[in-house]
Amino acid sequence: MGRMDEAVACLREAAMLAPLVPDLHLNLGVALMHLGRFDEAATAFQKALKLDRAGPDTAALYNNLGVARRGMGRLDDAVPSFRRAIAADGGLVDAVKNLSMTLTDLLRTDDALAALDRGLARAPQAAVLHAQRAHALKERGDVDAAMAAMDEARRLAPDDLEILTSRLLLAQYQDGVTAERLRALHEDYGRRLAARVGGALTPPVVKRPAGRPLRVGYVSGDLRRHPVGFFMAAVVPHHDRARVAPVIYSCHPHADGVTRRIQAGAAEWHQVHNVSDAALAELVGAHSIDLLIDLSGHTSHHRLGTFARKPAPVQATWAGYVGTTGLEAIDYLIADRFHVPEGWERHHVERVIRLPNGSVCWLPPDTAPAVGPLPAPTRGHVRFASFNNIAKITPRAVATWATILKRVPGAKLALRTKTLGDPGTRSRYLGLFAAQGVGPERLDMGGELPQDELLAAYGSVDIALDPFPYSGGVTTLEALWMGVPVVTTPGESHAGRHSTSHLANAGHPELVARDLDGYVDLAVGLAQDLPALADLRQRLRPDMAASPLLDHAGFARDLETVFETMCGV
C-alpha cells in the first residue's frame, strides 16, 4: 500500500516478539530501504543472515545487503555482498545486475561486462541483464554496441517500460538517429504507458478563484547539483508570487546546497521519492495544481507514470529532457527557436511553445575562479578540450577532432570526464584516436574532478570542442563562463542543439558552424589567430553576464507568461 512508515513499525514490533525469525528482519530491511534508511536496512539484513546463514533466503539477503551498502555509498563493500549472493544462487539475476552496476560505478567496466557474460551464460533470456550490459557499454562510450544489447533486451521483454524508457534515452546518443525516428520510438512508449494506466483520461477541472496565482507543480528527481538543479535554482527564487505559486515535488531523497536554494523559493515542498506514481497523481489532484511540469522526461527518477494519469488540467515538459516524451497526456513542450526551429513541431507529440530567448537560464557556481590569460602563447601550442560525458564522444566526433589536430601542428586535446578514470574506457578511446592517426602524446585523458577543480582546469584550455550528435549543455555554459569558446554545429535532434542555443543567447552565434566541414575550419581558424582568441577569452564572461542566460528575473517573467498562455489566463 506504500505505507512504509507503518510497515516499519509493525515489523519492528514483530521482530521484538519473535527475534529469531529471519524473515521479519528481511522484510524490515526491505521496508527501510524504501524509506532511504539504508544503514538501518543493512543492520536488519545482517541480523537475518546471522539467523539464516544457509537458508533459502541467503542469496536474497546478501543481494539486499549489497543494495543497502550501495545506498550508503559503500560500493567497495557492496561488491562482496553481491558475489556471495551469486555464489549462494548462481541464477540470481538481480545480484548479477547489481554486481555489474556497482562495478561500472567503480569504473571497472571490464569486470562489469565479464560478470554479465557469466550471468548471461546461465540466464541468456534475462532481459534485465542485456539492459544492464547496454548501460555498461554506454558508460564506456560504445553506444552502438549498447543499442544492440538494448534491442535484445527489448526483444525479450517488449512490454517492460523501464527497458523501453532506457532505450529512448540511449537513442539520443546514437550517431545518425533522426528526429522522425525519435518521435516514432517515443510515440510507441507513450501508447504502451497510456494502455498500462488505463488509456485516455479526463483531466480534472481546477476552479481558480479570481486573483489567485497559478499553482504550478514542478516534478523532478534532479533538484540538487545537477543541470536541472542549476536551472531551477536560477528560476524558482525569482517567481513573482502574484503570478505563480511554485509547488515542488522532489523525487530524489538526497539534498545539497542547490536543493536548499530551490526549496527556499518554493511555496510548497513535497518529498515524494517513496510515493508511487498513482499516489503522486492523487496528491497532485488534492493540491489543486493548475499546471504540472515534467523536468525529467526519460531520465532517472522520472514520473511519467504520474503524468500519464493526467492529474492536472494542463501538463508540460521542460528543461529536463531532450525533445518529445511521446505522451499525449502532456500538452506542451517548452522550448526555444534554436532547439525547435520553425517546422520542427511535427517531431513532437506535445504542442511546442517557445520562450523568447533560450529555453533555460543558468546559475553560475560561486566557486568559479577568475578568467585567466590565454595559455597558448606561454605554453607554445594550442590546447583543445572536451569535458563532456564520454557517451557523447562518438567515433565520428573522434575522427573530426583528429582532423583538427592534424591541421593544427603541435596542438593537443584534453578529455576529462568520470568514465575516463576507467582503464577499459581510456584504452578504448586511445584506440579510436590511434585508428585516426593521433597518438597518445597528443592526448590528455583524465577522470572526474570536483566542480571547482574542473572549472579551474579550463585555465589551461584554449578552445572547447562540442561533441555530436548529443551536444554539451551545462558543460558548454561552464566553458564559456571560464572564457573558453565552444565550437559547435547544430544537430538533427533537440539533443544536438543545446550549444547552438547557449552560444546564440550568449551573443556569440559566430561560434556555430553550418556543418562539420565548417566546424573543422572554425576550430582551426580560432587556433591560428591567437590575438583574436585572447580578446575573445576576456569578453566571454561579461557577455554571458549581460545575456538572457543569466537574467534570472527576466527569464522567470517570460516563463510565467508562457505558463499563463498554456493555462488560458
JSON list of N, CA, C and O in Angstrom, two decimals, residues 400 404 464-466 468 486-492 496-497 499-501 503-504 508-526:
[
{"chain": "A", "resi": 400, "resn": "THR", "atom": "N", "xyz": [36.57, 13.62, -36.42]},
{"chain": "A", "resi": 400, "resn": "THR", "atom": "CA", "xyz": [36.56, 15.06, -36.71]},
{"chain": "A", "resi": 400, "resn": "THR", "atom": "C", "xyz": [37.61, 15.78, -35.89]},
{"chain": "A", "resi": 400, "resn": "THR", "atom": "O", "xyz": [38.35, 16.64, -36.40]},
{"chain": "A", "resi": 404, "resn": "ILE", "atom": "N", "xyz": [41.12, 18.01, -36.93]},
{"chain": "A", "resi": 404, "resn": "ILE", "atom": "CA", "xyz": [41.52, 19.32, -36.40]},
{"chain": "A", "resi": 404, "resn": "ILE", "atom": "C", "xyz": [42.95, 19.28, -35.87]},
{"chain": "A", "resi": 404, "resn": "ILE", "atom": "O", "xyz": [43.77, 20.17, -36.16]},
{"chain": "A", "resi": 464, "resn": "ALA", "atom": "N", "xyz": [37.27, 24.87, -26.71]},
{"chain": "A", "resi": 464, "resn": "ALA", "atom": "CA", "xyz": [36.49, 23.66, -26.40]},
{"chain": "A", "resi": 464, "resn": "ALA", "atom": "C", "xyz": [35.78, 23.17, -27.65]},
{"chain": "A", "resi": 464, "resn": "ALA", "atom": "O", "xyz": [35.29, 23.97, -28.47]},
{"chain": "A", "resi": 465, "resn": "LEU", "atom": "N", "xyz": [35.73, 21.86, -27.81]},
{"chain": "A", "resi": 465, "resn": "LEU", "atom": "CA", "xyz": [35.07, 21.23, -28.95]},
{"chain": "A", "resi": 465, "resn": "LEU", "atom": "C", "xyz": [33.80, 20.55, -28.47]},
{"chain": "A", "resi": 465, "resn": "LEU", "atom": "O", "xyz": [33.83, 19.71, -27.57]},
{"chain": "A", "resi": 466, "resn": "ASP", "atom": "N", "xyz": [32.69, 20.92, -29.08]},
{"chain": "A", "resi": 466, "resn": "ASP", "atom": "CA", "xyz": [31.39, 20.36, -28.70]},
{"chain": "A", "resi": 466, "resn": "ASP", "atom": "C", "xyz": [31.22, 18.98, -29.36]},
{"chain": "A", "resi": 466, "resn": "ASP", "atom": "O", "xyz": [31.52, 18.82, -30.54]},
{"chain": "A", "resi": 468, "resn": "PHE", "atom": "N", "xyz": [29.04, 15.53, -30.73]},
{"chain": "A", "resi": 468, "resn": "PHE", "atom": "CA", "xyz": [27.82, 15.33, -31.52]},
{"chain": "A", "resi": 468, "resn": "PHE", "atom": "C", "xyz": [27.64, 13.83, -31.73]},
{"chain": "A", "resi": 468, "resn": "PHE", "atom": "O", "xyz": [28.61, 13.07, -31.65]},
{"chain": "A", "resi": 486, "resn": "VAL", "atom": "N", "xyz": [33.43, 27.74, -27.36]},
{"chain": "A", "resi": 486, "resn": "VAL", "atom": "CA", "xyz": [32.99, 26.39, -27.70]},
{"chain": "A", "resi": 486, "resn": "VAL", "atom": "C", "xyz": [32.59, 26.37, -29.16]},
{"chain": "A", "resi": 486, "resn": "VAL", "atom": "O", "xyz": [31.73, 27.15, -29.59]},
{"chain": "A", "resi": 487, "resn": "VAL", "atom": "N", "xyz": [33.19, 25.47, -29.93]},
{"chain": "A", "resi": 487, "resn": "VAL", "atom": "CA", "xyz": [32.87, 25.32, -31.35]},
{"chain": "A", "resi": 487, "resn": "VAL", "atom": "C", "xyz": [31.80, 24.25, -31.48]},
{"chain": "A", "resi": 487, "resn": "VAL", "atom": "O", "xyz": [31.95, 23.13, -30.96]},
{"chain": "A", "resi": 488, "resn": "THR", "atom": "N", "xyz": [30.71, 24.58, -32.18]},
{"chain": "A", "resi": 488, "resn": "THR", "atom": "CA", "xyz": [29.62, 23.61, -32.33]},
{"chain": "A", "resi": 488, "resn": "THR", "atom": "C", "xyz": [29.04, 23.69, -33.73]},
{"chain": "A", "resi": 488, "resn": "THR", "atom": "O", "xyz": [29.36, 24.60, -34.51]},
{"chain": "A", "resi": 489, "resn": "THR", "atom": "N", "xyz": [28.17, 22.75, -34.04]},
{"chain": "A", "resi": 489, "resn": "THR", "atom": "CA", "xyz": [27.33, 22.79, -35.24]},
{"chain": "A", "resi": 489, "resn": "THR", "atom": "C", "xyz": [25.98, 22.19, -34.86]},
{"chain": "A", "resi": 489, "resn": "THR", "atom": "O", "xyz": [25.93, 21.23, -34.07]},
{"chain": "A", "resi": 490, "resn": "PRO", "atom": "N", "xyz": [24.87, 22.74, -35.36]},
{"chain": "A", "resi": 490, "resn": "PRO", "atom": "CA", "xyz": [23.55, 22.24, -34.95]},
{"chain": "A", "resi": 490, "resn": "PRO", "atom": "C", "xyz": [23.34, 20.80, -35.39]},
{"chain": "A", "resi": 490, "resn": "PRO", "atom": "O", "xyz": [23.70, 20.41, -36.50]},
{"chain": "A", "resi": 491, "resn": "GLY", "atom": "N", "xyz": [22.75, 19.99, -34.50]},
{"chain": "A", "resi": 491, "resn": "GLY", "atom": "CA", "xyz": [22.45, 18.61, -34.82]},
{"chain": "A", "resi": 491, "resn": "GLY", "atom": "C", "xyz": [21.07, 18.44, -35.41]},
{"chain": "A", "resi": 491, "resn": "GLY", "atom": "O", "xyz": [20.31, 19.40, -35.57]},
{"chain": "A", "resi": 492, "resn": "GLU", "atom": "N", "xyz": [20.73, 17.19, -35.69]},
{"chain": "A", "resi": 492, "resn": "GLU", "atom": "CA", "xyz": [19.44, 16.87, -36.31]},
{"chain": "A", "resi": 492, "resn": "GLU", "atom": "C", "xyz": [18.39, 16.50, -35.27]},
{"chain": "A", "resi": 492, "resn": "GLU", "atom": "O", "xyz": [17.33, 15.98, -35.63]},
{"chain": "A", "resi": 496, "resn": "GLY", "atom": "N", "xyz": [21.00, 17.69, -30.00]},
{"chain": "A", "resi": 496, "resn": "GLY", "atom": "CA", "xyz": [22.17, 18.16, -30.71]},
{"chain": "A", "resi": 496, "resn": "GLY", "atom": "C", "xyz": [22.23, 19.67, -30.86]},
{"chain": "A", "resi": 496, "resn": "GLY", "atom": "O", "xyz": [23.10, 20.18, -31.59]},
{"chain": "A", "resi": 497, "resn": "ARG", "atom": "N", "xyz": [21.34, 20.41, -30.16]},
{"chain": "A", "resi": 497, "resn": "ARG", "atom": "CA", "xyz": [21.26, 21.85, -30.39]},
{"chain": "A", "resi": 497, "resn": "ARG", "atom": "C", "xyz": [21.39, 22.68, -29.11]},
{"chain": "A", "resi": 497, "resn": "ARG", "atom": "O", "xyz": [21.14, 23.88, -29.11]},
{"chain": "A", "resi": 499, "resn": "SER", "atom": "N", "xyz": [24.15, 23.58, -27.43]},
{"chain": "A", "resi": 499, "resn": "SER", "atom": "CA", "xyz": [25.21, 24.58, -27.54]},
{"chain": "A", "resi": 499, "resn": "SER", "atom": "C", "xyz": [24.85, 25.67, -28.53]},
{"chain": "A", "resi": 499, "resn": "SER", "atom": "O", "xyz": [25.20, 26.84, -28.33]},
{"chain": "A", "resi": 500, "resn": "THR", "atom": "N", "xyz": [24.13, 25.31, -29.59]},
{"chain": "A", "resi": 500, "resn": "THR", "atom": "CA", "xyz": [23.66, 26.32, -30.54]},
{"chain": "A", "resi": 500, "resn": "THR", "atom": "C", "xyz": [22.82, 27.37, -29.82]},
{"chain": "A", "resi": 500, "resn": "THR", "atom": "O", "xyz": [22.99, 28.58, -30.02]},
{"chain": "A", "resi": 501, "resn": "SER", "atom": "N", "xyz": [21.91, 26.91, -28.98]},
{"chain": "A", "resi": 501, "resn": "SER", "atom": "CA", "xyz": [21.06, 27.83, -28.22]},
{"chain": "A", "resi": 501, "resn": "SER", "atom": "C", "xyz": [21.88, 28.67, -27.25]},
{"chain": "A", "resi": 501, "resn": "SER", "atom": "O", "xyz": [21.73, 29.90, -27.19]},
{"chain": "A", "resi": 503, "resn": "LEU", "atom": "N", "xyz": [25.10, 29.45, -27.23]},
{"chain": "A", "resi": 503, "resn": "LEU", "atom": "CA", "xyz": [26.01, 30.39, -27.88]},
{"chain": "A", "resi": 503, "resn": "LEU", "atom": "C", "xyz": [25.25, 31.57, -28.48]},
{"chain": "A", "resi": 503, "resn": "LEU", "atom": "O", "xyz": [25.70, 32.73, -28.39]},
{"chain": "A", "resi": 504, "resn": "ALA", "atom": "N", "xyz": [24.10, 31.30, -29.09]},
{"chain": "A", "resi": 504, "resn": "ALA", "atom": "CA", "xyz": [23.30, 32.40, -29.65]},
{"chain": "A", "resi": 504, "resn": "ALA", "atom": "C", "xyz": [22.83, 33.34, -28.54]},
{"chain": "A", "resi": 504, "resn": "ALA", "atom": "O", "xyz": [22.90, 34.56, -28.68]},
{"chain": "A", "resi": 508, "resn": "HIS", "atom": "N", "xyz": [27.17, 35.00, -29.10]},
{"chain": "A", "resi": 508, "resn": "HIS", "atom": "CA", "xyz": [28.29, 34.53, -29.93]},
{"chain": "A", "resi": 508, "resn": "HIS", "atom": "C", "xyz": [27.84, 33.46, -30.94]},
{"chain": "A", "resi": 508, "resn": "HIS", "atom": "O", "xyz": [28.38, 32.35, -30.97]},
{"chain": "A", "resi": 509, "resn": "PRO", "atom": "N", "xyz": [26.89, 33.82, -31.81]},
{"chain": "A", "resi": 509, "resn": "PRO", "atom": "CA", "xyz": [26.47, 32.86, -32.84]},
{"chain": "A", "resi": 509, "resn": "PRO", "atom": "C", "xyz": [27.56, 32.55, -33.84]},
{"chain": "A", "resi": 509, "resn": "PRO", "atom": "O", "xyz": [27.45, 31.58, -34.60]},
{"chain": "A", "resi": 510, "resn": "GLU", "atom": "N", "xyz": [28.63, 33.38, -33.89]},
{"chain": "A", "resi": 510, "resn": "GLU", "atom": "CA", "xyz": [29.71, 33.12, -34.84]},
{"chain": "A", "resi": 510, "resn": "GLU", "atom": "C", "xyz": [30.47, 31.84, -34.51]},
{"chain": "A", "resi": 510, "resn": "GLU", "atom": "O", "xyz": [31.25, 31.34, -35.34]},
{"chain": "A", "resi": 511, "resn": "LEU", "atom": "N", "xyz": [30.24, 31.28, -33.31]},
{"chain": "A", "resi": 511, "resn": "LEU", "atom": "CA", "xyz": [30.89, 30.02, -32.93]},
{"chain": "A", "resi": 511, "resn": "LEU", "atom": "C", "xyz": [30.08, 28.80, -33.35]},
{"chain": "A", "resi": 511, "resn": "LEU", "atom": "O", "xyz": [30.46, 27.67, -33.05]},
{"chain": "A", "resi": 512, "resn": "VAL", "atom": "N", "xyz": [28.95, 29.03, -34.04]},
{"chain": "A", "resi": 512, "resn": "VAL", "atom": "CA", "xyz": [28.10, 27.95, -34.53]},
{"chain": "A", "resi": 512, "resn": "VAL", "atom": "C", "xyz": [28.38, 27.75, -36.02]},
{"chain": "A", "resi": 512, "resn": "VAL", "atom": "O", "xyz": [28.06, 28.62, -36.84]},
{"chain": "A", "resi": 513, "resn": "ALA", "atom": "N", "xyz": [28.98, 26.63, -36.36]},
{"chain": "A", "resi": 513, "resn": "ALA", "atom": "CA", "xyz": [29.29, 26.34, -37.77]},
{"chain": "A", "resi": 513, "resn": "ALA", "atom": "C", "xyz": [28.08, 25.75, -38.48]},
{"chain": "A", "resi": 513, "resn": "ALA", "atom": "O", "xyz": [27.22, 25.12, -37.85]},
{"chain": "A", "resi": 514, "resn": "ARG", "atom": "N", "xyz": [28.04, 25.93, -39.78]},
{"chain": "A", "resi": 514, "resn": "ARG", "atom": "CA", "xyz": [26.89, 25.44, -40.55]},
{"chain": "A", "resi": 514, "resn": "ARG", "atom": "C", "xyz": [26.88, 23.92, -40.64]},
{"chain": "A", "resi": 514, "resn": "ARG", "atom": "O", "xyz": [25.83, 23.28, -40.61]},
{"chain": "A", "resi": 515, "resn": "ASP", "atom": "N", "xyz": [28.07, 23.30, -40.76]},
{"chain": "A", "resi": 515, "resn": "ASP", "atom": "CA", "xyz": [28.16, 21.86, -40.91]},
{"chain": "A", "resi": 515, "resn": "ASP", "atom": "C", "xyz": [29.51, 21.39, -40.36]},
{"chain": "A", "resi": 515, "resn": "ASP", "atom": "O", "xyz": [30.28, 22.20, -39.81]},
{"chain": "A", "resi": 516, "resn": "LEU", "atom": "N", "xyz": [29.82, 20.11, -40.49]},
{"chain": "A", "resi": 516, "resn": "LEU", "atom": "CA", "xyz": [31.05, 19.59, -39.90]},
{"chain": "A", "resi": 516, "resn": "LEU", "atom": "C", "xyz": [32.30, 20.13, -40.58]},
{"chain": "A", "resi": 516, "resn": "LEU", "atom": "O", "xyz": [33.32, 20.36, -39.91]},
{"chain": "A", "resi": 517, "resn": "ASP", "atom": "N", "xyz": [32.25, 20.35, -41.88]},
{"chain": "A", "resi": 517, "resn": "ASP", "atom": "CA", "xyz": [33.41, 20.96, -42.54]},
{"chain": "A", "resi": 517, "resn": "ASP", "atom": "C", "xyz": [33.65, 22.36, -41.99]},
{"chain": "A", "resi": 517, "resn": "ASP", "atom": "O", "xyz": [34.79, 22.75, -41.72]},
{"chain": "A", "resi": 518, "resn": "GLY", "atom": "N", "xyz": [32.56, 23.10, -41.81]},
{"chain": "A", "resi": 518, "resn": "GLY", "atom": "CA", "xyz": [32.68, 24.43, -41.23]},
{"chain": "A", "resi": 518, "resn": "GLY", "atom": "C", "xyz": [33.15, 24.38, -39.78]},
{"chain": "A", "resi": 518, "resn": "GLY", "atom": "O", "xyz": [33.88, 25.28, -39.33]},
{"chain": "A", "resi": 519, "resn": "TYR", "atom": "N", "xyz": [32.73, 23.35, -39.06]},
{"chain": "A", "resi": 519, "resn": "TYR", "atom": "CA", "xyz": [33.16, 23.14, -37.67]},
{"chain": "A", "resi": 519, "resn": "TYR", "atom": "C", "xyz": [34.68, 23.00, -37.61]},
{"chain": "A", "resi": 519, "resn": "TYR", "atom": "O", "xyz": [35.35, 23.64, -36.79]},
{"chain": "A", "resi": 520, "resn": "VAL", "atom": "N", "xyz": [35.23, 22.17, -38.49]},
{"chain": "A", "resi": 520, "resn": "VAL", "atom": "CA", "xyz": [36.68, 21.97, -38.53]},
{"chain": "A", "resi": 520, "resn": "VAL", "atom": "C", "xyz": [37.39, 23.29, -38.88]},
{"chain": "A", "resi": 520, "resn": "VAL", "atom": "O", "xyz": [38.35, 23.70, -38.22]},
{"chain": "A", "resi": 521, "resn": "ASP", "atom": "N", "xyz": [36.89, 23.98, -39.90]},
{"chain": "A", "resi": 521, "resn": "ASP", "atom": "CA", "xyz": [37.51, 25.24, -40.32]},
{"chain": "A", "resi": 521, "resn": "ASP", "atom": "C", "xyz": [37.45, 26.28, -39.21]},
{"chain": "A", "resi": 521, "resn": "ASP", "atom": "O", "xyz": [38.42, 27.04, -39.00]},
{"chain": "A", "resi": 522, "resn": "LEU", "atom": "N", "xyz": [36.33, 26.32, -38.50]},
{"chain": "A", "resi": 522, "resn": "LEU", "atom": "CA", "xyz": [36.17, 27.30, -37.42]},
{"chain": "A", "resi": 522, "resn": "LEU", "atom": "C", "xyz": [37.17, 27.03, -36.30]},
{"chain": "A", "resi": 522, "resn": "LEU", "atom": "O", "xyz": [37.83, 27.95, -35.79]},
{"chain": "A", "resi": 523, "resn": "ALA", "atom": "N", "xyz": [37.29, 25.77, -35.89]},
{"chain": "A", "resi": 523, "resn": "ALA", "atom": "CA", "xyz": [38.23, 25.42, -34.81]},
{"chain": "A", "resi": 523, "resn": "ALA", "atom": "C", "xyz": [39.66, 25.73, -35.23]},
{"chain": "A", "resi": 523, "resn": "ALA", "atom": "O", "xyz": [40.44, 26.30, -34.44]},
{"chain": "A", "resi": 524, "resn": "VAL", "atom": "N", "xyz": [40.01, 25.39, -36.46]},
{"chain": "A", "resi": 524, "resn": "VAL", "atom": "CA", "xyz": [41.37, 25.65, -36.94]},
{"chain": "A", "resi": 524, "resn": "VAL", "atom": "C", "xyz": [41.62, 27.15, -37.04]},
{"chain": "A", "resi": 524, "resn": "VAL", "atom": "O", "xyz": [42.69, 27.66, -36.65]},
{"chain": "A", "resi": 525, "resn": "GLY", "atom": "N", "xyz": [40.63, 27.90, -37.53]},
{"chain": "A", "resi": 525, "resn": "GLY", "atom": "CA", "xyz": [40.78, 29.35, -37.65]},
{"chain": "A", "resi": 525, "resn": "GLY", "atom": "C", "xyz": [40.99, 30.02, -36.30]},
{"chain": "A", "resi": 525, "resn": "GLY", "atom": "O", "xyz": [41.83, 30.93, -36.18]},
{"chain": "A", "resi": 526, "resn": "LEU", "atom": "N", "xyz": [40.26, 29.61, -35.28]},
{"chain": "A", "resi": 526, "resn": "LEU", "atom": "CA", "xyz": [40.46, 30.16, -33.94]},
{"chain": "A", "resi": 526, "resn": "LEU", "atom": "C", "xyz": [41.87, 29.88, -33.45]},
{"chain": "A", "resi": 526, "resn": "LEU", "atom": "O", "xyz": [42.52, 30.74, -32.85]}
]
